[in-house]
Amino acid sequence: MRVAKQTQWCVALMLAYLTAGGCAGSTGEADRRGAARQTTMRAPPIPKAGVLARPKSPRQIGVPDGAVIAAIPPDNPQTPEKIALGQKLFFDGRLSADGTVACGTCHDPDRAFTDGRPVSIGIHGRVGQRNAPTILNALFNKTQFWDGRVKTLEEQAALPIVNTVEMGQPSLDAAVARIAAIGEYRRAFRSVFGRPPNGPDLLRAIASYERTQLAFDSPFDHYISGDKSAIDASATRGWIVFNTRGRCNKCHALTDDKRDTSNFTDNDFHNIGIGIIRHNVAALARQAEQLVNSGDSAAIDNAAVQTEMSALGRFLISKKEADIAAFKTPNLRNVLVTGPYFHDGSQETLWDVVDHYNKGDGLHDPYLDEDIQPLALKETDIDDVVAFLASLTSSSYKELGIKELARQRALSRTTRPQRDTARAFGPKPPRPNPNSP
């Protein structure tokens, strides 16, 4: 009974804290560290809508036939005028409460529509808990956000606007009111939608623009299309390791017999052992039970972005114990230029990522995905897997990819915090009981 009352008190306190617009972090020392970070961090300048921000042609090598048309919802058809309006809104800081943050702040086209940070920074320097995923090819996502808490890009566009850590508007209507005060926007909404600015149409315009951000035409696409010289021998070997001893295909290419070379994702959620040491996820899950049962989408969104409950991942949405610390499998296209990696941005290089999987990290985690195990990959195998992943870089990011690969390779030769050869070549230990102390 004492534990139940304490859990209820913790959740009530968390809800009150979130309602008051609290900063990122959790109680105790983690809160103090989070508060300190927020006083020193500043959101980067809003990027300009340059060449890489332009809508992309669907006629790229590798674009799956018919998938682009299938990804356009019937109630929000694409038009050039709507896309142009969405692009303007995407880079407009006036959608945020203080005018300093736009969608493009966390999704900079020059950084492959990410921000290059472990976790994002919003208004007033507030620091979130999750890494900003790329907008590239997001039209194919079955769900949005790392925990899949919404399905459509229209729904996704709404939440950052009203999240107190991100764009900080008290409501979507408040954001619309600022836009509606601008004559250029009033005329554009009339022209595109035939009515004054309003919340649903604002989200439709942003989502329409985001659906134009296709990024294929990579060396690997040319290789799959028949040009066997499009990737080098290392990348070719890496593709084989990816689908065999590396076990990457378990989440990123469907099955051994059916390989997905379009999006490299199973559109599912997996606990891969990230953050287990830094977060007691079992205790967090007990604290979050009342929150997730409330069905309060705004409070859940705030918890996911602002607090250590972020580490619970899909559990915040599904309420299933098996989903504790499970996160969405990301699309691997342009992965080289969309780091740092994982939902918390905790790994800086692709070598760190492969090292994490190679040692089967998180094996003490009772909720760990059953496919995680030591892989016994040699250093040459790891280099080959990274070479394959680099070959997924689209032609528009070729120059950035060359620089980033050189940077990561140089860093990997001196700093490998995730490497543990003994564990990588050792046996898989027995899975612990979730209910054990």
Tab-separated table of C-alpha atoms in Angstrom:
chain	number	residue	atom	x	y	z
A	1	MET	CA	0.000	0.000	0.000
A	2	ARG	CA	2.849	2.361	0.851
A	3	VAL	CA	4.420	1.733	-2.566
A	4	ALA	CA	1.111	2.327	-4.345
A	5	LYS	CA	0.571	5.628	-2.532
A	6	GLN	CA	4.132	6.704	-3.240
A	7	THR	CA	3.688	5.860	-6.952
A	8	GLN	CA	0.449	7.857	-7.106
A	9	TRP	CA	2.161	10.789	-5.396
A	10	CYS	CA	5.080	10.671	-7.869
A	11	VAL	CA	2.755	10.631	-10.853
A	12	ALA	CA	0.596	13.417	-9.429
A	13	LEU	CA	3.699	15.497	-8.853
A	14	MET	CA	4.896	14.754	-12.399
A	15	LEU	CA	1.563	15.775	-13.883
A	16	ALA	CA	1.528	18.988	-11.870
A	17	TYR	CA	5.087	19.689	-12.943
A	18	LEU	CA	4.263	19.153	-16.598
A	19	THR	CA	1.113	21.273	-16.392
A	20	ALA	CA	3.225	24.075	-14.970
A	21	GLY	CA	5.528	23.873	-17.990
A	22	GLY	CA	8.483	22.328	-16.166
A	23	CYS	CA	11.867	21.922	-17.831
A	24	ALA	CA	13.473	18.742	-19.100
A	25	GLY	CA	14.714	16.237	-16.563
A	26	SER	CA	13.381	14.353	-13.578
A	27	THR	CA	13.454	14.652	-9.819
A	28	GLY	CA	16.712	14.822	-7.885
A	29	GLU	CA	20.150	15.224	-9.377
A	30	ALA	CA	18.901	14.633	-12.924
A	31	ASP	CA	16.612	17.661	-12.556
A	32	ARG	CA	19.458	19.867	-11.399
A	33	ARG	CA	21.632	18.755	-14.299
A	34	GLY	CA	18.773	19.389	-16.745
A	35	ALA	CA	18.103	22.852	-15.341
A	36	ALA	CA	21.781	23.719	-15.566
A	37	ARG	CA	21.886	22.653	-19.202
A	38	GLN	CA	18.897	24.785	-20.057
A	39	THR	CA	20.438	27.948	-18.648
A	40	THR	CA	23.470	27.559	-20.922
A	41	MET	CA	22.024	26.130	-24.163
A	42	ARG	CA	20.662	28.296	-26.946
A	43	ALA	CA	18.616	27.246	-29.931
A	44	PRO	CA	20.554	27.625	-33.192
A	45	PRO	CA	19.461	30.273	-35.692
A	46	ILE	CA	16.535	29.284	-37.877
A	47	PRO	CA	18.038	27.958	-41.126
A	48	LYS	CA	17.263	29.487	-44.475
A	49	ALA	CA	15.228	27.601	-47.061
A	50	GLY	CA	18.108	27.021	-49.462
A	51	VAL	CA	18.577	24.618	-52.356
A	52	LEU	CA	18.347	21.487	-50.194
A	53	ALA	CA	14.990	22.642	-48.830
A	54	ARG	CA	13.319	22.503	-52.225
A	55	PRO	CA	10.732	19.803	-52.983
A	56	LYS	CA	12.348	16.699	-54.458
A	57	SER	CA	11.398	14.855	-57.618
A	58	PRO	CA	9.838	11.404	-57.147
A	59	ARG	CA	11.730	10.311	-60.272
A	60	GLN	CA	14.806	9.148	-58.409
A	61	ILE	CA	16.497	5.782	-58.745
A	62	GLY	CA	15.305	3.669	-55.822
A	63	VAL	CA	11.951	5.362	-55.190
A	64	PRO	CA	9.449	2.510	-54.770
A	65	ASP	CA	6.860	2.414	-57.538
A	66	GLY	CA	3.483	3.723	-56.477
A	67	ALA	CA	4.532	4.268	-52.872
A	68	VAL	CA	4.667	8.060	-53.158
A	69	ILE	CA	1.116	8.296	-54.483
A	70	ALA	CA	-0.074	5.803	-51.852
A	71	ALA	CA	1.473	7.954	-49.111
A	72	ILE	CA	-0.640	11.012	-50.014
A	73	PRO	CA	-3.851	11.041	-47.943
A	74	PRO	CA	-7.059	11.546	-49.947
A	75	ASP	CA	-8.118	14.441	-47.719
A	76	ASN	CA	-4.868	16.346	-48.278
A	77	PRO	CA	-3.882	16.147	-51.959
A	78	GLN	CA	-0.635	17.754	-53.071
A	79	THR	CA	-0.679	21.048	-54.967
A	80	PRO	CA	2.279	23.308	-55.776
A	81	GLU	CA	0.643	26.224	-53.957
A	82	LYS	CA	-0.012	24.196	-50.810
A	83	ILE	CA	3.541	22.841	-50.815
A	84	ALA	CA	4.944	26.384	-51.165
A	85	LEU	CA	2.801	27.555	-48.257
A	86	GLY	CA	3.961	24.597	-46.163
A	87	GLN	CA	7.597	25.350	-46.923
A	88	LYS	CA	7.162	28.956	-45.812
A	89	LEU	CA	5.517	27.847	-42.562
A	90	PHE	CA	8.206	25.204	-41.975
A	91	PHE	CA	10.888	27.884	-41.717
A	92	ASP	CA	8.836	30.555	-39.927
A	93	GLY	CA	9.785	31.171	-36.296
A	94	ARG	CA	6.516	32.983	-35.719
A	95	LEU	CA	4.904	29.616	-35.151
A	96	SER	CA	6.779	29.474	-31.834
A	97	ALA	CA	5.834	31.406	-28.719
A	98	ASP	CA	8.910	33.647	-28.756
A	99	GLY	CA	9.647	33.671	-32.488
A	100	THR	CA	13.012	31.908	-32.138
A	101	VAL	CA	12.174	28.334	-33.171
A	102	ALA	CA	10.726	26.917	-36.388
A	103	CYS	CA	10.225	23.385	-37.649
A	104	GLY	CA	13.471	23.903	-39.555
A	105	THR	CA	15.366	24.552	-36.323
A	106	CYS	CA	15.360	20.843	-35.533
A	107	HIS	CA	15.079	19.769	-39.173
A	108	ASP	CA	17.733	21.735	-41.053
A	109	PRO	CA	17.918	20.789	-44.764
A	110	ASP	CA	21.690	21.350	-44.779
A	111	ARG	CA	21.953	18.669	-42.086
A	112	ALA	CA	19.680	16.218	-43.925
A	113	PHE	CA	16.686	17.644	-42.029
A	114	THR	CA	18.130	16.966	-38.569
A	115	ASP	CA	19.922	19.357	-36.197
A	116	GLY	CA	23.128	17.361	-35.639
A	117	ARG	CA	22.645	17.418	-31.864
A	118	PRO	CA	22.148	14.504	-29.451
A	119	VAL	CA	18.855	16.064	-28.346
A	120	SER	CA	17.089	19.170	-29.590
A	121	ILE	CA	16.879	22.655	-28.112
A	122	GLY	CA	13.646	24.614	-28.088
A	123	ILE	CA	12.486	28.024	-26.919
A	124	HIS	CA	14.302	29.684	-24.012
A	125	GLY	CA	17.131	27.173	-24.460
A	126	ARG	CA	15.032	24.311	-23.139
A	127	VAL	CA	16.640	20.947	-23.802
A	128	GLY	CA	14.586	17.915	-24.734
A	129	GLN	CA	15.197	14.214	-24.180
A	130	ARG	CA	15.168	12.863	-27.727
A	131	ASN	CA	17.154	13.120	-30.923
A	132	ALA	CA	15.415	14.886	-33.827
A	133	PRO	CA	14.655	12.309	-36.544
A	134	THR	CA	15.024	13.314	-40.170
A	135	ILE	CA	12.074	14.466	-42.261
A	136	LEU	CA	13.610	12.767	-45.302
A	137	ASN	CA	11.287	9.990	-46.520
A	138	ALA	CA	9.014	10.513	-43.492
A	139	LEU	CA	6.020	10.239	-45.822
A	140	PHE	CA	6.580	6.467	-45.794
A	141	ASN	CA	6.520	6.174	-41.994
A	142	LYS	CA	3.667	4.090	-40.610
A	143	THR	CA	3.932	6.061	-37.379
A	144	GLN	CA	5.679	9.294	-36.393
A	145	PHE	CA	8.037	10.126	-33.489
A	146	TRP	CA	10.391	7.649	-31.858
A	147	ASP	CA	7.530	6.119	-29.898
A	148	GLY	CA	4.997	6.186	-32.746
A	149	ARG	CA	2.515	8.232	-30.753
A	150	VAL	CA	0.796	9.545	-33.894
A	151	LYS	CA	0.358	8.100	-37.368
A	152	THR	CA	0.228	11.009	-39.812
A	153	LEU	CA	2.490	13.922	-40.639
A	154	GLU	CA	-0.461	16.244	-40.004
A	155	GLU	CA	-0.746	14.952	-36.425
A	156	GLN	CA	3.025	15.090	-36.019
A	157	ALA	CA	3.219	18.738	-37.093
A	158	ALA	CA	0.841	19.809	-34.332
A	159	LEU	CA	2.633	18.503	-31.246
A	160	PRO	CA	5.968	20.405	-31.359
A	161	ILE	CA	4.074	23.683	-31.780
A	162	VAL	CA	2.324	23.289	-28.418
A	163	ASN	CA	5.067	21.418	-26.540
A	164	THR	CA	6.505	23.686	-23.840
A	165	VAL	CA	10.075	22.535	-24.498
A	166	GLU	CA	9.913	22.841	-28.278
A	167	MET	CA	7.919	25.732	-29.780
A	168	GLY	CA	5.981	26.598	-26.647
A	169	GLN	CA	2.656	27.877	-27.949
A	170	PRO	CA	-0.197	27.591	-25.404
A	171	SER	CA	-2.398	26.140	-28.145
A	172	LEU	CA	-2.515	25.584	-31.883
A	173	ASP	CA	-5.057	28.393	-32.100
A	174	ALA	CA	-2.484	30.766	-30.598
A	175	ALA	CA	-0.028	29.870	-33.354
A	176	VAL	CA	-2.733	30.360	-35.992
A	177	ALA	CA	-3.588	33.773	-34.550
A	178	ARG	CA	-0.014	34.963	-35.102
A	179	ILE	CA	-0.036	33.696	-38.678
A	180	ALA	CA	-3.483	35.106	-39.375
A	181	ALA	CA	-2.270	38.583	-38.425
A	182	ILE	CA	0.021	38.571	-41.479
A	183	GLY	CA	-1.600	39.659	-44.725
A	184	GLU	CA	0.607	37.458	-46.899
A	185	TYR	CA	-0.524	34.371	-45.009
A	186	ARG	CA	-4.182	35.382	-45.076
A	187	ARG	CA	-4.017	35.688	-48.863
A	188	ALA	CA	-2.114	32.395	-49.225
A	189	PHE	CA	-4.600	30.428	-47.123
A	190	ARG	CA	-7.492	31.928	-49.086
A	191	SER	CA	-5.810	30.970	-52.335
A	192	VAL	CA	-4.895	27.417	-51.284
A	193	PHE	CA	-7.811	26.405	-49.075
A	194	GLY	CA	-10.492	28.972	-49.848
A	195	ARG	CA	-10.782	30.079	-46.216
A	196	PRO	CA	-8.904	32.056	-43.546
A	197	PRO	CA	-5.947	30.533	-41.671
A	198	ASN	CA	-6.935	27.764	-39.270
A	199	GLY	CA	-5.254	24.921	-37.398
A	200	PRO	CA	-6.118	21.924	-39.605
A	201	ASP	CA	-5.131	23.723	-42.804
A	202	LEU	CA	-1.877	24.946	-41.279
A	203	LEU	CA	-0.984	21.325	-40.445
A	204	ARG	CA	-2.056	20.147	-43.896
A	205	ALA	CA	0.268	22.649	-45.548
A	206	ILE	CA	3.292	21.690	-43.421
A	207	ALA	CA	2.649	17.976	-43.964
A	208	SER	CA	2.318	18.515	-47.723
A	209	TYR	CA	5.729	20.159	-47.822
A	210	GLU	CA	7.285	17.408	-45.714
A	211	ARG	CA	5.958	14.774	-48.122
A	212	THR	CA	8.087	16.287	-50.896
A	213	GLN	CA	11.323	15.429	-49.101
A	214	LEU	CA	12.278	12.264	-50.908
A	215	ALA	CA	15.914	11.196	-50.690
A	216	PHE	CA	16.964	8.191	-52.776
A	217	ASP	CA	19.392	8.057	-55.742
A	218	SER	CA	22.200	6.707	-53.551
A	219	PRO	CA	25.151	4.610	-54.734
A	220	PHE	CA	23.398	1.579	-53.262
A	221	ASP	CA	20.273	2.321	-55.324
A	222	HIS	CA	22.410	2.276	-58.463
A	223	TYR	CA	24.005	-0.971	-57.285
A	224	ILE	CA	20.615	-2.631	-56.742
A	225	SER	CA	19.494	-1.346	-60.129
A	226	GLY	CA	22.276	-3.289	-61.818
A	227	ASP	CA	25.416	-1.114	-61.699
A	228	LYS	CA	27.693	-3.389	-59.674
A	229	SER	CA	30.489	-0.805	-59.776
A	230	ALA	CA	28.355	1.797	-57.969
A	231	ILE	CA	29.650	0.695	-54.549
A	232	ASP	CA	33.097	-0.589	-53.621
A	233	ALA	CA	34.114	-4.037	-52.417
A	234	SER	CA	33.917	-3.048	-48.754
A	235	ALA	CA	30.316	-1.846	-49.061
A	236	THR	CA	29.423	-4.990	-51.021
A	237	ARG	CA	30.804	-7.159	-48.222
A	238	GLY	CA	29.005	-4.966	-45.704
A	239	TRP	CA	25.655	-5.606	-47.404
A	240	ILE	CA	26.284	-9.335	-46.969
A	241	VAL	CA	27.238	-8.972	-43.287
A	242	PHE	CA	24.204	-6.715	-42.771
A	243	ASN	CA	21.930	-9.564	-43.865
A	244	THR	CA	23.788	-12.447	-42.200
A	245	ARG	CA	26.170	-12.386	-39.237
A	246	GLY	CA	25.386	-8.753	-38.429
A	247	ARG	CA	21.668	-9.561	-37.983
A	248	CYS	CA	20.825	-5.972	-39.008
A	249	ASN	CA	18.159	-7.362	-41.320
A	250	LYS	CA	16.133	-8.515	-38.310
A	251	CYS	CA	14.808	-4.947	-37.983
A	252	HIS	CA	16.050	-3.099	-41.064
A	253	ALA	CA	15.336	-5.389	-44.010
A	254	LEU	CA	12.368	-7.486	-42.946
A	255	THR	CA	13.432	-11.142	-43.290
A	256	ASP	CA	16.198	-13.280	-44.718
A	257	ASP	CA	14.026	-14.062	-47.726
A	258	LYS	CA	12.369	-10.671	-48.272
A	259	ARG	CA	14.719	-7.703	-48.247
A	260	ASP	CA	13.367	-4.169	-48.072
A	261	THR	CA	15.774	-2.000	-50.040
A	262	SER	CA	13.383	0.963	-50.088
A	263	ASN	CA	13.108	2.048	-46.469
A	264	PHE	CA	15.188	-0.414	-44.432
A	265	THR	CA	12.701	-0.592	-41.570
A	266	ASP	CA	10.174	-3.057	-40.221
A	267	ASN	CA	8.038	-0.151	-38.906
A	268	ASP	CA	8.116	-1.826	-35.503
A	269	PHE	CA	9.452	-0.981	-32.036
A	270	HIS	CA	12.396	-2.643	-30.325
A	271	ASN	CA	14.259	-2.391	-27.053
A	272	ILE	CA	17.906	-2.462	-28.141
A	273	GLY	CA	19.449	-1.784	-24.732
A	274	ILE	CA	19.994	1.965	-24.982
A	275	GLY	CA	19.837	4.000	-21.772
A	276	ILE	CA	19.247	1.075	-19.429
A	277	ILE	CA	22.257	1.939	-17.258
A	278	ARG	CA	21.339	5.618	-17.017
A	279	HIS	CA	17.624	5.000	-16.408
A	280	ASN	CA	15.891	2.546	-14.092
A	281	VAL	CA	13.171	1.841	-16.612
A	282	ALA	CA	11.262	-0.584	-14.388
A	283	ALA	CA	10.830	2.100	-11.731
A	284	LEU	CA	9.954	4.692	-14.381
A	285	ALA	CA	7.302	2.370	-15.777
A	286	ARG	CA	5.667	2.072	-12.376
A	287	GLN	CA	5.643	5.848	-12.054
A	288	ALA	CA	4.203	6.289	-15.543
A	289	GLU	CA	1.343	3.794	-15.177
A	290	GLN	CA	-1.240	6.352	-14.079
A	291	LEU	CA	-0.059	8.826	-16.698
A	292	VAL	CA	-0.429	6.420	-19.611
A	293	ASN	CA	-3.801	5.240	-18.316
A	294	SER	CA	-5.043	8.835	-18.268
A	295	GLY	CA	-4.984	9.000	-22.069
A	296	ASP	CA	-3.909	12.661	-21.823
A	297	SER	CA	-2.029	13.016	-25.112
A	298	ALA	CA	-0.572	16.426	-24.238
A	299	ALA	CA	0.784	15.197	-20.892
A	300	ILE	CA	2.214	12.079	-22.532
A	301	ASP	CA	3.826	14.210	-25.245
A	302	ASN	CA	5.379	16.446	-22.596
A	303	ALA	CA	6.610	13.438	-20.626
A	304	ALA	CA	8.198	11.961	-23.744
A	305	VAL	CA	10.046	15.163	-24.614
A	306	GLN	CA	10.735	16.738	-21.228
A	307	THR	CA	11.349	14.048	-18.611
A	308	GLU	CA	13.274	10.870	-17.982
A	309	MET	CA	10.045	9.025	-18.749
A	310	SER	CA	11.214	9.496	-22.330
A	311	ALA	CA	13.331	6.386	-21.773
A	312	LEU	CA	10.140	4.291	-21.585
A	313	GLY	CA	9.568	4.718	-25.321
A	314	ARG	CA	6.622	2.859	-26.810
A	315	PHE	CA	5.336	1.849	-23.357
A	316	LEU	CA	4.027	5.393	-22.891
A	317	ILE	CA	1.706	4.744	-25.830
A	318	SER	CA	0.911	1.025	-25.792
A	319	LYS	CA	0.841	0.474	-21.990
A	320	LYS	CA	2.366	-2.954	-22.665
A	321	GLU	CA	5.195	-4.153	-20.455
A	322	ALA	CA	6.898	-5.739	-23.459
A	323	ASP	CA	7.243	-2.235	-24.966
A	324	ILE	CA	9.223	-0.774	-22.076
A	325	ALA	CA	12.195	1.135	-23.552
A	326	ALA	CA	11.236	0.098	-27.084
A	327	PHE	CA	11.688	2.648	-29.870
A	328	LYS	CA	10.839	2.771	-33.553
A	329	THR	CA	13.194	1.240	-36.082
A	330	PRO	CA	14.504	4.212	-38.085
A	331	ASN	CA	14.859	4.324	-41.844
A	332	LEU	CA	18.560	3.871	-42.629
A	333	ARG	CA	18.673	6.051	-45.723
A	334	ASN	CA	21.154	8.904	-45.275
A	335	VAL	CA	22.048	7.506	-41.853
A	336	LEU	CA	25.640	8.672	-42.312
A	337	VAL	CA	24.566	12.333	-42.356
A	338	THR	CA	21.767	12.170	-39.771
A	339	GLY	CA	23.774	11.449	-36.620
A	340	PRO	CA	24.234	11.357	-33.718
A	341	TYR	CA	22.426	8.083	-33.347
A	342	PHE	CA	19.629	6.324	-31.474
A	343	HIS	CA	16.613	7.962	-29.846
A	344	ASP	CA	18.767	9.791	-27.310
A	345	GLY	CA	21.595	10.732	-29.672
A	346	SER	CA	23.993	8.880	-27.397
A	347	GLN	CA	26.295	7.483	-30.106
A	348	GLU	CA	28.431	9.793	-32.218
A	349	THR	CA	29.638	7.527	-35.011
A	350	LEU	CA	28.379	4.565	-37.012
A	351	TRP	CA	31.328	2.614	-35.590
A	352	ASP	CA	29.868	3.254	-32.117
A	353	VAL	CA	26.484	2.010	-33.318
A	354	VAL	CA	27.887	-1.233	-34.714
A	355	ASP	CA	30.038	-1.701	-31.587
A	356	HIS	CA	26.865	-1.413	-29.495
A	357	TYR	CA	25.222	-4.226	-31.427
A	358	ASN	CA	28.415	-6.262	-31.730
A	359	LYS	CA	28.729	-6.708	-27.969
A	360	GLY	CA	24.986	-7.249	-27.570
A	361	ASP	CA	24.717	-4.297	-25.222
A	362	GLY	CA	21.900	-4.293	-22.688
A	363	LEU	CA	21.894	-8.046	-22.090
A	364	HIS	CA	21.093	-7.373	-18.427
A	365	ASP	CA	17.891	-5.609	-19.570
A	366	PRO	CA	14.887	-7.901	-18.970
A	367	TYR	CA	12.928	-6.167	-21.754
A	368	LEU	CA	15.692	-6.428	-24.354
A	369	ASP	CA	14.663	-7.524	-27.840
A	370	GLU	CA	15.278	-11.246	-28.260
A	371	ASP	CA	17.340	-10.688	-31.418
A	372	ILE	CA	20.033	-8.734	-29.554
A	373	GLN	CA	23.064	-10.930	-28.909
A	374	PRO	CA	26.871	-10.811	-29.237
A	375	LEU	CA	27.776	-10.851	-32.942
A	376	ALA	CA	31.493	-11.670	-32.994
A	377	LEU	CA	32.176	-9.242	-35.840
A	378	LYS	CA	35.817	-8.519	-36.555
A	379	GLU	CA	37.095	-4.991	-37.087
A	380	THR	CA	37.119	-5.497	-40.851
A	381	ASP	CA	33.481	-6.617	-40.692
A	382	ILE	CA	32.539	-3.451	-38.822
A	383	ASP	CA	34.353	-1.289	-41.376
A	384	ASP	CA	32.453	-3.082	-44.143
A	385	VAL	CA	29.050	-2.552	-42.491
A	386	VAL	CA	29.810	1.155	-42.087
A	387	ALA	CA	30.864	1.318	-45.756
A	388	PHE	CA	27.512	-0.191	-46.744
A	389	LEU	CA	25.592	2.261	-44.544
A	390	ALA	CA	27.544	5.136	-46.102
A	391	SER	CA	26.454	3.916	-49.544
A	392	LEU	CA	22.849	4.764	-48.589
A	393	THR	CA	23.650	8.495	-48.814
A	394	SER	CA	21.586	10.285	-51.462
A	395	SER	CA	23.300	12.180	-54.257
A	396	SER	CA	22.138	15.537	-52.856
A	397	TYR	CA	24.149	14.846	-49.696
A	398	LYS	CA	27.191	13.332	-51.393
A	399	GLU	CA	29.628	16.087	-50.378
A	400	LEU	CA	28.361	16.184	-46.800
A	401	GLY	CA	28.618	12.391	-46.691
A	402	ILE	CA	32.252	12.394	-47.803
A	403	LYS	CA	33.198	14.869	-45.070
A	404	GLU	CA	31.173	13.091	-42.412
A	405	LEU	CA	32.579	9.662	-43.234
A	406	ALA	CA	36.116	11.030	-42.989
A	407	ARG	CA	35.299	12.676	-39.640
A	408	GLN	CA	33.724	9.555	-38.199
A	409	ARG	CA	36.484	7.283	-39.466
A	410	ALA	CA	39.180	9.473	-37.911
A	411	LEU	CA	37.293	9.562	-34.612
A	412	SER	CA	36.765	5.799	-34.648
A	413	ARG	CA	40.507	5.241	-34.858
A	414	THR	CA	41.073	6.992	-31.530
A	415	THR	CA	37.769	6.859	-29.622
A	416	ARG	CA	35.624	3.720	-29.399
A	417	PRO	CA	33.658	3.940	-26.132
A	418	GLN	CA	31.306	1.089	-27.083
A	419	ARG	CA	33.912	-1.448	-28.187
A	420	ASP	CA	34.123	-4.573	-26.016
A	421	THR	CA	35.773	-7.392	-27.950
A	422	ALA	CA	35.529	-9.924	-25.119
A	423	ARG	CA	31.765	-9.511	-24.894
A	424	ALA	CA	31.349	-9.434	-28.673
A	425	PHE	CA	32.936	-12.879	-28.957
A	426	GLY	CA	31.395	-14.277	-25.781
A	427	PRO	CA	28.211	-16.313	-25.249
A	428	LYS	CA	24.832	-14.714	-24.763
A	429	PRO	CA	23.977	-14.731	-21.042
A	430	PRO	CA	20.537	-15.876	-19.847
A	431	ARG	CA	17.772	-13.283	-20.006
A	432	PRO	CA	16.962	-11.828	-16.550
A	433	ASN	CA	13.464	-11.937	-15.090
A	434	PRO	CA	11.615	-8.596	-15.407
A	435	ASN	CA	10.284	-9.034	-11.861
A	436	SER	CA	13.628	-9.743	-10.250
A	437	PRO	CA	14.957	-7.039	-7.882
